[in-house]
XYZ file of C-alpha atoms in Angstrom:
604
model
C 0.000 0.000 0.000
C 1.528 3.367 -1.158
C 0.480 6.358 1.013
C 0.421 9.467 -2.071
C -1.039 12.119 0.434
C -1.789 13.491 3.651
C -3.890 15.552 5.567
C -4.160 16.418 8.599
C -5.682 19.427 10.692
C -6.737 20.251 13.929
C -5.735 16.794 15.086
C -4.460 17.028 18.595
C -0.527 18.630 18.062
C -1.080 18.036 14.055
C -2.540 21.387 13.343
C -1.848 21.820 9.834
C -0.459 18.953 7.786
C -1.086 18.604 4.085
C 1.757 16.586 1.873
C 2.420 14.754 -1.081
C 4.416 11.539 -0.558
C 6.928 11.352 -3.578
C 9.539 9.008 -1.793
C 8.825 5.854 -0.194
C 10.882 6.520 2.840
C 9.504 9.514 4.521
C 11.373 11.068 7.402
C 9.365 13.361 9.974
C 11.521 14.993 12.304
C 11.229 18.216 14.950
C 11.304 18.955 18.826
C 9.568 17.449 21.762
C 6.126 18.190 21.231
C 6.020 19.539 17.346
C 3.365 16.911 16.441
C 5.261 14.174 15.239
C 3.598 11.733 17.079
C 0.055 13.341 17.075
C 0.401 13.201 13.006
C 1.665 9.528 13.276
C -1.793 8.937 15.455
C -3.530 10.864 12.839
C -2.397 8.561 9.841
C -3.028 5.806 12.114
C -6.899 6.447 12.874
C -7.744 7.647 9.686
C -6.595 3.958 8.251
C -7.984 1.845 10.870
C -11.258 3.885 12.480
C -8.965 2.996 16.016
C -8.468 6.314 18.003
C -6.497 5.227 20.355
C -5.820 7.954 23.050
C -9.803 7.490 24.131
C -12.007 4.893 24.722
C -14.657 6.695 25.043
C -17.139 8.366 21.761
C -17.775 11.304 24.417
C -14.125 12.206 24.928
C -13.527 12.436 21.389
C -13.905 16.350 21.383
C -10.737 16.163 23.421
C -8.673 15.358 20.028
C -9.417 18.154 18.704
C -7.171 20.903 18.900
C -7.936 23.546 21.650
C -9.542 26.389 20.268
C -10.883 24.877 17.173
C -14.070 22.417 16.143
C -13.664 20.193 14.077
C -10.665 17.718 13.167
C -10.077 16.482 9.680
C -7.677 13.777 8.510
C -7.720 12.085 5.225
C -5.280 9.750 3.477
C -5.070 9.185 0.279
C -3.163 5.466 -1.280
C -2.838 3.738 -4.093
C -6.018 1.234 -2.838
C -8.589 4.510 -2.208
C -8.596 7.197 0.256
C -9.743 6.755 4.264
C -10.738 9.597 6.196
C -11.314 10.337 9.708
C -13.313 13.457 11.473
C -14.217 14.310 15.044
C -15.619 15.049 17.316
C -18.299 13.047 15.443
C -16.005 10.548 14.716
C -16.889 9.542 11.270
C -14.578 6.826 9.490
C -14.348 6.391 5.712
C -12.242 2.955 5.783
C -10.676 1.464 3.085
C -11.884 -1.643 0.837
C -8.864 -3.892 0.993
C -7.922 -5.830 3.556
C -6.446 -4.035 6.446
C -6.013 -6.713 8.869
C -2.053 -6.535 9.318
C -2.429 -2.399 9.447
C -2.342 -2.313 13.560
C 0.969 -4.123 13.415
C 2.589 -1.880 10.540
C 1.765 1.263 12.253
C 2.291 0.710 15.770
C 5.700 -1.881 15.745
C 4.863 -2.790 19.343
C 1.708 -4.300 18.770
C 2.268 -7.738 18.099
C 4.844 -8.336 20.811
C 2.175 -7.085 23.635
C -0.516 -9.444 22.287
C -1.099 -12.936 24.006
C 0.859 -16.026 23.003
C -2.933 -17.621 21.679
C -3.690 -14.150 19.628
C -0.300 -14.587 17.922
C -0.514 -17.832 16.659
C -3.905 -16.908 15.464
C -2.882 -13.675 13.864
C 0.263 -15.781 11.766
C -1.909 -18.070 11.098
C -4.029 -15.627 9.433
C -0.880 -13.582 8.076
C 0.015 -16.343 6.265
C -2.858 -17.604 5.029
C -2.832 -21.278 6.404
C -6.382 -21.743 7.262
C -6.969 -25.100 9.840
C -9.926 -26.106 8.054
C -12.129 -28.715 9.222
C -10.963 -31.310 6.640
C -7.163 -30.747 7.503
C -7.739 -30.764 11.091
C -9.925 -33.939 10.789
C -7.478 -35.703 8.691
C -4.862 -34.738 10.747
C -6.583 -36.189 14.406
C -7.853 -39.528 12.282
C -3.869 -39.840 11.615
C -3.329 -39.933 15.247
C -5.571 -42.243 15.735
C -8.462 -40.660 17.370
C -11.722 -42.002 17.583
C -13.886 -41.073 14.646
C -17.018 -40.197 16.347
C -15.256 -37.975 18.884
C -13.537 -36.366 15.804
C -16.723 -35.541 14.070
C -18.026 -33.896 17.632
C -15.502 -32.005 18.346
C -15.142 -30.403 14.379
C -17.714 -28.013 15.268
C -16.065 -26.043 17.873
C -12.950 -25.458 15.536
C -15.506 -22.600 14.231
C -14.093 -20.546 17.598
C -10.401 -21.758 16.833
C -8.421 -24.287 18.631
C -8.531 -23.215 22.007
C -12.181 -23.456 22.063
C -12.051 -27.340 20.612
C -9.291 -28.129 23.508
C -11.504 -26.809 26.309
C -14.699 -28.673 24.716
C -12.751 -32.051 24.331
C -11.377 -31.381 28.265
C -14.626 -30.782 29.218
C -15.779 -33.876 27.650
C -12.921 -35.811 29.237
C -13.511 -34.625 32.717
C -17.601 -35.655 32.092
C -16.369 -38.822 31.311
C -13.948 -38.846 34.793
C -17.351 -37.793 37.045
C -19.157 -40.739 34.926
C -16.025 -43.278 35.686
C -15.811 -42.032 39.647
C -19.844 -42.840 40.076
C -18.946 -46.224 38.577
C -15.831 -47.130 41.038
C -16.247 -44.465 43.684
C -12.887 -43.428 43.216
C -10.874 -40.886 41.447
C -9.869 -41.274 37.517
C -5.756 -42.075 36.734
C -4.691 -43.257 33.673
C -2.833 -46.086 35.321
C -5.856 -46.800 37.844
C -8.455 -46.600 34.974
C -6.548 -49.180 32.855
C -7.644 -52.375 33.560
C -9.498 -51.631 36.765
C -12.125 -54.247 37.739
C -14.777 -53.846 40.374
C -14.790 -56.245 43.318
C -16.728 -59.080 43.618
C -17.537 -59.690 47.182
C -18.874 -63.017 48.981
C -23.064 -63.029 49.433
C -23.934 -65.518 51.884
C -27.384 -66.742 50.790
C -28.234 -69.365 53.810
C -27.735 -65.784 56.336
C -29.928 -63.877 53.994
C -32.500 -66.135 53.707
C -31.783 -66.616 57.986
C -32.443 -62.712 58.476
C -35.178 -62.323 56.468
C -37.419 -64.898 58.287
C -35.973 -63.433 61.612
C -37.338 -59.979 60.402
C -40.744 -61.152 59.501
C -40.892 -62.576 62.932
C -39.805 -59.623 64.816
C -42.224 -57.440 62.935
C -45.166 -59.358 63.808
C -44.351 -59.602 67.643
C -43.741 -55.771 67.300
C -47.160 -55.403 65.879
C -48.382 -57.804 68.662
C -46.325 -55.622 71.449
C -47.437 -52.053 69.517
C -51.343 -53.470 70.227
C -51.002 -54.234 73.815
C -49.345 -51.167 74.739
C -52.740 -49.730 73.514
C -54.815 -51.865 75.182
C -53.112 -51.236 78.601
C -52.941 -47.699 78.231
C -56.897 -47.157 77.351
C -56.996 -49.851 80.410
C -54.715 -47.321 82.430
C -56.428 -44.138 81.826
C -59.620 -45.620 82.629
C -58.144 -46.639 86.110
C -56.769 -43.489 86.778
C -59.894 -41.931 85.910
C -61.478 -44.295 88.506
C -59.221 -43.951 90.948
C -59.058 -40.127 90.638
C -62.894 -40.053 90.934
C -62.901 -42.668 93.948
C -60.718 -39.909 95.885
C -62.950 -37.115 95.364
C -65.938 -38.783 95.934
C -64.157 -40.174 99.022
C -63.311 -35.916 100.386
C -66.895 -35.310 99.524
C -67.912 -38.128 101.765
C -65.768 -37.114 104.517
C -67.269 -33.231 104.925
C -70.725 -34.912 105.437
C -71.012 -34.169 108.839
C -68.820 -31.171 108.430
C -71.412 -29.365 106.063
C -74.094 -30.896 108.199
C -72.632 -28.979 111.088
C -72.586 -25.362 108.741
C -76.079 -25.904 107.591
C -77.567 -26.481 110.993
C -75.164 -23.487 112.135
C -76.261 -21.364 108.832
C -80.435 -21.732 109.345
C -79.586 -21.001 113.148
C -78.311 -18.004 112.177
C -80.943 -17.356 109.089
C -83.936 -17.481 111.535
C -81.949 -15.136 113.995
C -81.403 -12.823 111.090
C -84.813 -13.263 110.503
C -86.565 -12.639 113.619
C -84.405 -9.640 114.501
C -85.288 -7.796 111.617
C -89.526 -9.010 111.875
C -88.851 -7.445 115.199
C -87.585 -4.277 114.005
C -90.054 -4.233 111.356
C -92.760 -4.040 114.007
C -90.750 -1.281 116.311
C -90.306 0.745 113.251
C -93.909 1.770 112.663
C -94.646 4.708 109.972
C -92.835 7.538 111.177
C -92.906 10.156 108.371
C -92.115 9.264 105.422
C -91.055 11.353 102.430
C -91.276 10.115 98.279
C -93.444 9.019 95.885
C -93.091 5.300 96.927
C -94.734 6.539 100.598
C -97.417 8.619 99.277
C -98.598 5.918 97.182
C -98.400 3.385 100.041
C -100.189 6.402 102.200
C -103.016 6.330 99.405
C -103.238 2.919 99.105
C -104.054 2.327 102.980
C -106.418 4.979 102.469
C -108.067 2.839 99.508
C -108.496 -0.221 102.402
C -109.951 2.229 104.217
C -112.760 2.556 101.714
C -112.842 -1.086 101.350
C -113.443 -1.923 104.717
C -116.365 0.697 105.273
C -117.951 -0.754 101.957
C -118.714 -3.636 100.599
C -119.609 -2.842 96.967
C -119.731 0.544 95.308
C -122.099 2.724 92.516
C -120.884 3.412 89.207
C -120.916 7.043 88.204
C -122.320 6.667 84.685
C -124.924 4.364 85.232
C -125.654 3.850 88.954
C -125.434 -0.060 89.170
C -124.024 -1.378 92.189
C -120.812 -4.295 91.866
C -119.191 -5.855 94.375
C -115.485 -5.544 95.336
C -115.222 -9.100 94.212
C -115.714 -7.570 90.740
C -111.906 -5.863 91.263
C -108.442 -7.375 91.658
C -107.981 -6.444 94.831
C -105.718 -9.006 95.427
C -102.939 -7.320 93.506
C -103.770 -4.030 95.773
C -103.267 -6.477 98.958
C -99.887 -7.665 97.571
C -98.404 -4.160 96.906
C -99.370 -2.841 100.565
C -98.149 -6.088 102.244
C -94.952 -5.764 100.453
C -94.548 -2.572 101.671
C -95.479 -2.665 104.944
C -93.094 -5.616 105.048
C -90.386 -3.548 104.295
C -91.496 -0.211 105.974
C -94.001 -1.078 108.661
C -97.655 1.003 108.500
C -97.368 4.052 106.409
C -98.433 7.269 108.772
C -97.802 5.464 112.477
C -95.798 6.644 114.452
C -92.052 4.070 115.429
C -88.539 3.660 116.493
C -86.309 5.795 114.063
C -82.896 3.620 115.208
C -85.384 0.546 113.869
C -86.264 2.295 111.054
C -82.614 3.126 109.963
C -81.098 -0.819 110.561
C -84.085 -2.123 108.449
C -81.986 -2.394 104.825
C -78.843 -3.717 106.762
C -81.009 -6.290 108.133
C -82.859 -7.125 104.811
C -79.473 -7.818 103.290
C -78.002 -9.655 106.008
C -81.409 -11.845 105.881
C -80.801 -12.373 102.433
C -77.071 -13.358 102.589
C -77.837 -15.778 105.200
C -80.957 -17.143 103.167
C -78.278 -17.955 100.487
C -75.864 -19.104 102.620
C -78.411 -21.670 103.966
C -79.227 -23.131 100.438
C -75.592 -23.541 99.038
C -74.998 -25.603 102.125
C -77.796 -27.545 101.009
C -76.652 -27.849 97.757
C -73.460 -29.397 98.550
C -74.479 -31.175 101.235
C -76.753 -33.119 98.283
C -73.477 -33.610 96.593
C -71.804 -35.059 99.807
C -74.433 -37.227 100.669
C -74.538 -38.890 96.988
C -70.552 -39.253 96.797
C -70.762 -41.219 100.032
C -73.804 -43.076 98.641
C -71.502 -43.518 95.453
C -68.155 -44.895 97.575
C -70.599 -47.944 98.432
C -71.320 -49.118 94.797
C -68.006 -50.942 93.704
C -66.337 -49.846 90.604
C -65.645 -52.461 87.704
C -62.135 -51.237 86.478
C -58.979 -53.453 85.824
C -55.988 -52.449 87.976
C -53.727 -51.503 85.346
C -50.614 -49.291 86.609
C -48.099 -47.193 84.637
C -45.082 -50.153 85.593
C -47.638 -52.435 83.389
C -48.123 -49.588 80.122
C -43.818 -49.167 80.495
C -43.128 -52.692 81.174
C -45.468 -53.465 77.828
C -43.759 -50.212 76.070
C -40.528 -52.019 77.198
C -40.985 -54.791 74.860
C -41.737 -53.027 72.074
C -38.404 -50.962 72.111
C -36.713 -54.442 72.592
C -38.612 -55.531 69.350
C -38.043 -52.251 67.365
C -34.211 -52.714 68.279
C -34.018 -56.120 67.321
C -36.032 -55.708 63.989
C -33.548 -52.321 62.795
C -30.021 -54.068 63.464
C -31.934 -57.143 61.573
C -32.864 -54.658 58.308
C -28.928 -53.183 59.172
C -27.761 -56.878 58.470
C -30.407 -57.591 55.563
C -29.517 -54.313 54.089
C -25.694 -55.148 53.980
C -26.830 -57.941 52.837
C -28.803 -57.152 49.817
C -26.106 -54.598 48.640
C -23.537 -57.578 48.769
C -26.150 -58.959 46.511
C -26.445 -56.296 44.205
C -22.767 -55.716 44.083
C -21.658 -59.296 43.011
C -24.747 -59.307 40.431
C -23.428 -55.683 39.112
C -19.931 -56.001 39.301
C -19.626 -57.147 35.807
C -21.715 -54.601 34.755
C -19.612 -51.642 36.391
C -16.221 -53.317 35.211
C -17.447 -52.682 31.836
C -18.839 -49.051 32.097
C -15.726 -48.655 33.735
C -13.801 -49.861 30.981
C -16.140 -47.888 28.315
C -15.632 -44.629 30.838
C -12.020 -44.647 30.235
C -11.567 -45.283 27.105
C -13.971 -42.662 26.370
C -11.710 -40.058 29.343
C -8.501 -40.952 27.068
C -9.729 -40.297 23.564
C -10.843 -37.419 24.268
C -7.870 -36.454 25.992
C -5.847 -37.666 22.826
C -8.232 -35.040 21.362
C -7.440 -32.704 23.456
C -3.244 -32.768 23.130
C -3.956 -33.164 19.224
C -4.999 -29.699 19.248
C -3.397 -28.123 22.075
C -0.804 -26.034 20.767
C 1.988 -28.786 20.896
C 0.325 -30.814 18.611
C -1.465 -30.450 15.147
C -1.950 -26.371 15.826
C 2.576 -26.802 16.338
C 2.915 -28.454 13.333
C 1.165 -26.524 11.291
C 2.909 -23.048 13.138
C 6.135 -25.008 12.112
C 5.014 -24.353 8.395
C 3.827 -20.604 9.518
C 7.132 -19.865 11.612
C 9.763 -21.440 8.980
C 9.127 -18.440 6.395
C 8.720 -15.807 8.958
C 11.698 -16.643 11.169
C 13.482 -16.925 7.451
C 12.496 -13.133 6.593
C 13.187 -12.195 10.289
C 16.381 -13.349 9.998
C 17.434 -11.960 6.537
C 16.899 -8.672 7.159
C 18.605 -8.585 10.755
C 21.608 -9.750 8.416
C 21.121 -6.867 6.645
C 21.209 -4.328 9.033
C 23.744 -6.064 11.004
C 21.190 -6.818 14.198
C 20.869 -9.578 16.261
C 18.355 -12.350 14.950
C 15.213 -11.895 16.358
C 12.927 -15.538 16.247
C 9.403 -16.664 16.971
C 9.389 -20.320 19.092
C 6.820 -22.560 18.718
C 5.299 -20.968 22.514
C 4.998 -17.870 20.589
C 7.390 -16.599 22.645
C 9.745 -14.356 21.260
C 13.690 -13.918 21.215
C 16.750 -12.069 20.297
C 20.225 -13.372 19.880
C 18.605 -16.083 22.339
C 16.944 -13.975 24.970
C 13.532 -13.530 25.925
C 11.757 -10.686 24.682
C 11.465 -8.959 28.103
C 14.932 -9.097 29.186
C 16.407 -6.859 26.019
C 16.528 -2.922 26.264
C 14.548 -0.345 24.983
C 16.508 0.085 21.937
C 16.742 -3.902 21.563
C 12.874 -3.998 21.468
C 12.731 -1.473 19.133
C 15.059 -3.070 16.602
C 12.984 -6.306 17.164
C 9.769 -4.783 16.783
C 10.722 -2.879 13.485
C 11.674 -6.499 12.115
C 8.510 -7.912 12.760
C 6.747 -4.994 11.374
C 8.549 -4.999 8.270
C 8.184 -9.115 7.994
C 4.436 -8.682 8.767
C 4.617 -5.411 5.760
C 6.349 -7.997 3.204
C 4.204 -10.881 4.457
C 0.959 -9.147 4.046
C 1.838 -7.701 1.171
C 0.480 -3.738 2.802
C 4.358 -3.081 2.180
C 3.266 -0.312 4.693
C 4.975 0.363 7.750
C 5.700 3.495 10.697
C 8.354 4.187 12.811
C 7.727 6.496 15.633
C 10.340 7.620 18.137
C 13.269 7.248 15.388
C 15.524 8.451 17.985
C 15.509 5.947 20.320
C 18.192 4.050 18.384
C 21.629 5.672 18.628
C 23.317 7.367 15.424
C 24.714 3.991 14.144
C 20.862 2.217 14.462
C 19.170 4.842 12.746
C 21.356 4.347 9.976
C 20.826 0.783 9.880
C 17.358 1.031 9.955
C 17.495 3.894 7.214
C 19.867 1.463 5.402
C 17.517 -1.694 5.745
C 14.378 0.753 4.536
C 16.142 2.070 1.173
C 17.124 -1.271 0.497
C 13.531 -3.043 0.812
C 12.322 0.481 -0.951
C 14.537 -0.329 -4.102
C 13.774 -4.173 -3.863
C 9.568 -2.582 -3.907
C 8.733 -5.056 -0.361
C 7.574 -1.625 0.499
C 6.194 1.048 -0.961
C 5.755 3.210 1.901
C 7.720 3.713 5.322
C 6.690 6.534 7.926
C 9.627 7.689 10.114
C 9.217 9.732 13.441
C 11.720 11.160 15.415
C 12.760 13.967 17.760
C 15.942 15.166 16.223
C 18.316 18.906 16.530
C 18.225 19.062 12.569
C 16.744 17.287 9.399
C 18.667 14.633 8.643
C 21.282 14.602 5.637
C 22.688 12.810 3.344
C 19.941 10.467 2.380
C 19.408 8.066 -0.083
C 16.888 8.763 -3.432
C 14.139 6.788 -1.940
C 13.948 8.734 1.348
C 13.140 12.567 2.380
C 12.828 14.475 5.628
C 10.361 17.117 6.528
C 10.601 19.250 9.577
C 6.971 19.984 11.481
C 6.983 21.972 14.273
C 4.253 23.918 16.266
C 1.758 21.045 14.174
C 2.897 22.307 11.241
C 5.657 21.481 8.216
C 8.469 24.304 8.192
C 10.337 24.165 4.761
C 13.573 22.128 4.685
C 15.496 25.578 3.387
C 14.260 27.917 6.629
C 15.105 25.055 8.640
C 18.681 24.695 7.669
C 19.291 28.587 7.546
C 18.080 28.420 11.084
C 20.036 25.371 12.204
């Protein structure tokens, strides 16, 4: 991919960019913050849609340079023009494929990724493709079971990691299925050839308990039934008993209640005659109320009676008798109250007069008195009439209803350690007539763990994934190591763990500059590889003199040889470089903007 011309403005530092490309090497150099790296980012976003200083849409007005609106950055190639503009982040991408671009313009990128994305991005790279077929001719050369193969084929859709895990997850299925068979935990030395134990069943014992059981069990249910019986039989004579003891108290205050009644009426008919006696001393001393006047007209009404013995009807003159009348219910009313309050209008004893409602209430207390005593001497009397008749209740006793329980807990202890023995029993039955049976699923369990373990290695990356990144690493370790020949660096490889060295050390023990040489390899083998023949540089100056000019070198070279076509160099340097070859030219930018190469040297 040949970059012909860019544009940049308003882009963070990269205020005001806009060049032709006529060279394939292009060197930008300037000062610590001219924009150099802001224009790199610029290119970079515009070809991949990837801004990568925010990951956020609603930060994207921060990329745009402060005091203006609007960023624009468009770059024109030989395969179409891709544009980028924010804050509203709109991407014109290119339509080729762009798929090694993130490792072309930012060198580091491949070395920070994961060992699995690696082999997955070669893999791609180079266009090997692990297609079901391959794959499944591949694991049916190993051996591996045929139907297994065809299961696990599916999950190659979501690469070979994802077939491992489902083939280890199948395997360790298979493990919980064998240790429910055996009980015990899966080895491949335990699984092979494992047999389940056949232990002795003693059928004469077997045969012994169960006859013993069906014994127990029916004196149980003999024993359960007369605990029943004796405990109805013992409540009954505890009722008995418990009413035989209070009839028997009844029957002993016989005489003592006799004793309060005859006491109680003694004192009743004293009650009684004291206040009759007051009654009469009382007499009808004045009297104020409507209850007296009434009682005063009512005498008055006897009065009338007494003088006459019939009386004449107003209206008509006939004559009737008093027996006509209810005078009966006239009687009643002035007895009552003469009961209570002697003769209305005669004169009596005030002090009698005064006691008469204390009197009427002891009378009544003692009238009450009289007939509970009565009343429970009734009771009395029948209890001890009731102690004569002799009950017809068994003598049952709690020692009989626990003595009875007794046996049943005997029996119920007796019949469990006889279903404990029957039940160890029956299992040593089961277990010699499935022992066959388990030694086979035991057998079928573990074949089934380790084919699907040989599944599992098959594609792990040490196995058919390794060979075929053998084919994938041969070419690339090739071109890695031609053109650290060239420029005179030490050989940077890929291993087979993806891990990656130089001059035989790991990746993470070299120097800055180290990595920087090694990443610029891979970048340039991943340029050639992918045919972009694209690739960007930043921080030139982190090499010393002699490494930029072997990089500068190394780019002319693969310029003139057309493995690329366009190389973007970044650098803070005190001058624009001199000296350079055809294919390569310098520009100075400073303050976001290019400064002509003739201004710059008059002012160096």
């Amino acid at each position: 991919m040949q970059i012909q011309h860019i544009t940049a403005k308003h882009f963070i530092g990269a205020r005001a960019v806009d060049l032709d490309l006529d060279t394939p090497v292009t060197i930008f150099a300037g000062p610590n913050g001219a924009g150099k790296s802001s224009l790199r980012e610029a290119i970079s976003a515009a070809l991949t849609g990837d801004i990568s200083r925010v990951a956020l849409k609603k930060d994207y007005p921060s990329m745009v340079t402060e005091g203006s609106k609007k960023a624009v950055v468009s770059v024109d190639t030989d395969a179409g023009s891709a544009s980028l503009t924010l804050p509203d982040g709109k991407h014109v991408g290119l339509k080729v494929y762009t798929g090694a671009l993130p490792y072309v313009l930012e060198p580091s990128t491949f070395a920070s990724m994961k060992a699995d994305d690696r082999r997955t991005f070669l893999f791609d790279l180079t266009g090997l493709r692990a297609t079901p077929e391959t794959v499944k001719a591949s694991l049916l050369e190993r051996e591996c079971d045929a139907a297994k193969v065809e299961k696990v084929l599916p999950m190659l859709r979501s690469g070979f990691p994802a077939a491992v895990k489902f083939a280890e997850d199948e395997a360790r299925e298979a493990k919980g299925a064998w240790k429910t068979v055996t009980g015990e935990q899966w080895g491949s030395d335990k699984g092979e050839g494992w047999e389940a134990e056949v232990p002795l069943f003693d059928v004469k014992r077997h045969d012994d308990v169960t006859e013993q059981l069906v014994a127990v069990e029916g004196r149980l249910a003999a024993a359960n039934k007369d605990v029943g019986a004796l405990q109805v039989k013992h409540d009954a004579y505890k009722a008995a008993t418990a009413s035989a003891e209070r009839n028997a108290e009844l029957a002993e205050s016989v005489t003592r209640i006799e004793a309060k009644l005859a006491t109680d009426k003694q004192h009743f008919a004293q009650v009684e005659a004291a206040l009759l006696e007051a009654q009469q001393r009382a007499g009808d001393a004045p009297r104020e109320g409507l209850v007296h006047e009434l009682a005063a007209a009512v005498r008055e009404f006897t009065v009338i009676i007494d003088d006459a013995q019939s009386l004449v009807q107003r209206a008509t003159g006939t004559i009737k008798p008093w027996s006509d009348y209810r005078l009966d219910v006239v009687e009643s009313a002035y007895a009552a109250y003469v009961e209570q309050y002697g003769e209305p209008g005669a004169d009596g004893d005030a002090d009698a007069r005064a006691k008469l409602p204390e009197l009427i209430r002891a009378r009544d207390l003692m009238k009450r008195s009289v007939e509970n005593d009565e009343r429970d001497l009734a009771a009395a009397r029948a209890a001890s009439e009731s102690l004569k008749l002799k009950a017809d209740v068994e003598t049952v006793t709690e020692e009989h209803v626990t003595a009875a329980r007794r046996s049943v807990t005997a029996a119920t202890d007796q019949r469990a350690n006889l279903r404990a023995e029957l039940d160890k029993l029956n299992n040593a039955k089961r277990a010699a007539e499935t022992a066959a049976s388990k030694t086979k699923d035991a057998a079928r369990h573990h074949a089934d763990i380790a084919q699907w373990l040989a599944i599992a290695v098959a594609l792990s990356p040490d196995g058919i994934p390794g060979d075929m990144l053998a084919k994938v690493l041969a070419p690339i370790n090739h071109q890695l190591a031609s053109l650290a020949a060239f420029a005179d660096w030490a050989v940077p490889e890929i291993g087979a763990d993806m891990a990656i060295r130089a001059g035989g050390r790991l990746y993470s023990l070299l120097s800055e500059s180290e990595k920087y040489r090694v990443d610029a390899l891979v970048a340039l083998t991943i340029a050639v590889l992918s045919e972009s023949r694209l690739v960007s540089f930043d921080r030139f100056d982190v090499l010393d003199i002699p490494g930029r000019g072997d990089l500068l070198a190394l780019l002319d070279d693969m310029a003139k040889e057309g493995e690329i076509t366009t190389a973007l160099v970044f650098g803070t340097l005190k001058k624009v470089p001199e000296g350079l070859p055809a294919t390569t030219r310098a520009h100075w930018i400073e303050r976001g903007e290019l400064i002509a190469t003739t201004s710059v040297a008059q002012a160096a």
